[in-house]
Coordinates of C-alpha atoms in Angstrom, one line a residue:
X1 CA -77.1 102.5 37.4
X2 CA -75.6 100.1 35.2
X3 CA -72.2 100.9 36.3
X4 CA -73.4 99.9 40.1
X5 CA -75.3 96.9 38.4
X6 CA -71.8 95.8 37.2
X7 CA -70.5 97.0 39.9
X8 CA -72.4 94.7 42.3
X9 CA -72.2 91.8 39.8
X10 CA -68.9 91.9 39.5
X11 CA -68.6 92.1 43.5
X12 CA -70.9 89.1 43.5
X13 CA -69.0 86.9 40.7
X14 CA -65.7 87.6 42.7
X15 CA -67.1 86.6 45.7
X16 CA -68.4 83.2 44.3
X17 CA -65.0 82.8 42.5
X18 CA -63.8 83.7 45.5
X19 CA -65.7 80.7 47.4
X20 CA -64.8 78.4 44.3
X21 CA -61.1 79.1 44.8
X22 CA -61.2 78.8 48.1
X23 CA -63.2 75.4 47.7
X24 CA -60.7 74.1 45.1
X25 CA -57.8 75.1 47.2
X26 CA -59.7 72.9 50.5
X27 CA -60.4 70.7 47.9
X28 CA -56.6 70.4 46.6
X29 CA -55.2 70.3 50.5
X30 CA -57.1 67.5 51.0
X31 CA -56.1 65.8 48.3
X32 CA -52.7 66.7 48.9
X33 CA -53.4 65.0 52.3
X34 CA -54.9 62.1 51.1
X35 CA -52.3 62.0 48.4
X36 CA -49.4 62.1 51.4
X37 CA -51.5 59.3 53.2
X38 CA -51.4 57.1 50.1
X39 CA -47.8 57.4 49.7
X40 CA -47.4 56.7 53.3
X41 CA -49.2 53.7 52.7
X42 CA -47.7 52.6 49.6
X43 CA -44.6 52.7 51.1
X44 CA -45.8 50.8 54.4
X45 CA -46.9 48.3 51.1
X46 CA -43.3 48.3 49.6
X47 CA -42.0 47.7 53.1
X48 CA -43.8 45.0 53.7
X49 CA -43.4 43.7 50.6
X50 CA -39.5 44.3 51.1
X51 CA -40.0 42.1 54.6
X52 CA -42.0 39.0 53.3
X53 CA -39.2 38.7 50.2
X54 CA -36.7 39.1 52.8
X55 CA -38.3 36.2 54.5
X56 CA -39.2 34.0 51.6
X57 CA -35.3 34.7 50.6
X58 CA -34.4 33.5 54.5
X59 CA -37.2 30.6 53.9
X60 CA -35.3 29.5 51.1
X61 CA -32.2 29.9 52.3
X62 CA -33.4 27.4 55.1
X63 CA -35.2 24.7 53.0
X64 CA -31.6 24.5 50.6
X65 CA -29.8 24.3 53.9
X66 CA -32.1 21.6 55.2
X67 CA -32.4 19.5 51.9
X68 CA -29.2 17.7 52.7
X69 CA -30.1 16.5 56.1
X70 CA -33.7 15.3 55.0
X71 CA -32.0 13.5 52.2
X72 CA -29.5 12.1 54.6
X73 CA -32.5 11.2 56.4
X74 CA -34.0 9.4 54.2
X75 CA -31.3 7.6 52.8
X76 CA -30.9 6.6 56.7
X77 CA -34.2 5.5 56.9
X78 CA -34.0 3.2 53.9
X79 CA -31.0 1.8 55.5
X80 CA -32.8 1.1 58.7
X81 CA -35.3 -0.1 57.2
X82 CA -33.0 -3.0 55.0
X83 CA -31.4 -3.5 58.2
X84 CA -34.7 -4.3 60.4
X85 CA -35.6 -6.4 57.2
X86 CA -32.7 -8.4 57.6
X87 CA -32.8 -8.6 61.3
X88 CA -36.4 -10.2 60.9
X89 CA -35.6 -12.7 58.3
X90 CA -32.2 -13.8 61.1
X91 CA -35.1 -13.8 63.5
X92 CA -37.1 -16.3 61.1
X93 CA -34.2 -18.2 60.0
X94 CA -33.4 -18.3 63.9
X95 CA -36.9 -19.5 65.1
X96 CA -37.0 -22.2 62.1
X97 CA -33.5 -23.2 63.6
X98 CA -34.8 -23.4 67.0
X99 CA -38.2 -25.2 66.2
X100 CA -35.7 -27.9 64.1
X101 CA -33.8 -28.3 67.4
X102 CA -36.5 -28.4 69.7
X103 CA -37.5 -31.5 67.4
X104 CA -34.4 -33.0 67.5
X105 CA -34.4 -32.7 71.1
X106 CA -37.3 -34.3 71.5
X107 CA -36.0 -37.0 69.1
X108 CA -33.0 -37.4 71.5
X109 CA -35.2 -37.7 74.4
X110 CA -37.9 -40.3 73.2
X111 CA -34.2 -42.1 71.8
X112 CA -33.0 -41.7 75.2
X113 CA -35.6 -43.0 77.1
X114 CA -36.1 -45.7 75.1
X115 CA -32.3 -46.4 75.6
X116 CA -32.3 -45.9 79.2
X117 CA -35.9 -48.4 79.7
X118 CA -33.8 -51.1 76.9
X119 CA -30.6 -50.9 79.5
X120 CA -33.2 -51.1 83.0
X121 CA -34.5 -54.2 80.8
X122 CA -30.8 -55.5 80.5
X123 CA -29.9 -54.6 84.0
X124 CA -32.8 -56.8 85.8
X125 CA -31.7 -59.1 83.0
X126 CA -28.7 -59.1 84.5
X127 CA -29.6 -59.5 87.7
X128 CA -31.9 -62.1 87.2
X129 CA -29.2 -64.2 85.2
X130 CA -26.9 -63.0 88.0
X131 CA -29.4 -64.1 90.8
X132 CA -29.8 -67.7 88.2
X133 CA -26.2 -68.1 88.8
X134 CA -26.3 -67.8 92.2
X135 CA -28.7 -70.0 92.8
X136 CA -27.1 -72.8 89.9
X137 CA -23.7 -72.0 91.9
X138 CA -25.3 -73.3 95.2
X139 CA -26.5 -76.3 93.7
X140 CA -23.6 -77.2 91.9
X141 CA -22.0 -77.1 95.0
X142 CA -24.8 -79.7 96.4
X143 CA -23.4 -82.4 94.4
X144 CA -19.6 -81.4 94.8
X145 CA -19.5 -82.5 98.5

């Protein structure tokens, strides 16, 4: 009876080793399968991680290609800037020059009217001395006949 005690036992404790080996085997697929999917994914990580230095490299690239022109830019930009600055003081320099003439003018014209009213003054002079004559003319000639 012992023997078919041991017997059994030993039946029983290779079926359960058995069921643990086949456990550990399910066990070690899926980690094999989970180990496959995190290489898969590691690598879609190193890919993309390829990709983004690929387009920091290209970004890069870009900005040292572009740093010319914005400095070009800029010094452009000052120079427009001098340049409007020196179109606005003209401008200044141009409206004090036109205010001084517009004074002047009106200088010229008060001189000119004042002219033109002292010269109506010596033309009715003139005409009065001319009209004078006239008349002293006609009575000079009253006593000559």
């Amino acid at each position: 009876m012992k023997i078919a005690k041991l017997a059994e036992q030993s039946q029983t404790s290779a079926k359960q080793i058995f069921e643990i080996l086949k456990g550990i085997q399910h066990d070690t697929e899926n980690t094999v399968q989970i180990m496959e999917q995190v290489t898969d994914e590691v690598q879609n990580g190193i890919n993309v991680s390829e990709e983004a230095i690929e387009k920091f490299q290209t970004i890069v690239t870009s900005m040292r290609e572009i740093s010319p022109q914005i400095e070009a830019i800029s010094v452009t930009a000052h120079q427009m800037s001098d340049e409007v600055q020196e179109v606005s003081a003209a401008a200044d320099q141009l409206a004090l020059f036109v205010k001084e003439n517009a004074a002047t003018s009106e200088e010229v014209a008060a001189s000119t009217e004042e002219q033109l009213a002292s010269m109506e003054e010596i033309s009715a002079s003139a005409r009065s001395l001319a009209n004078m004559a006239e008349e002293l003319k006609e009575l000079i000639s009253t006593f000559t006949y």
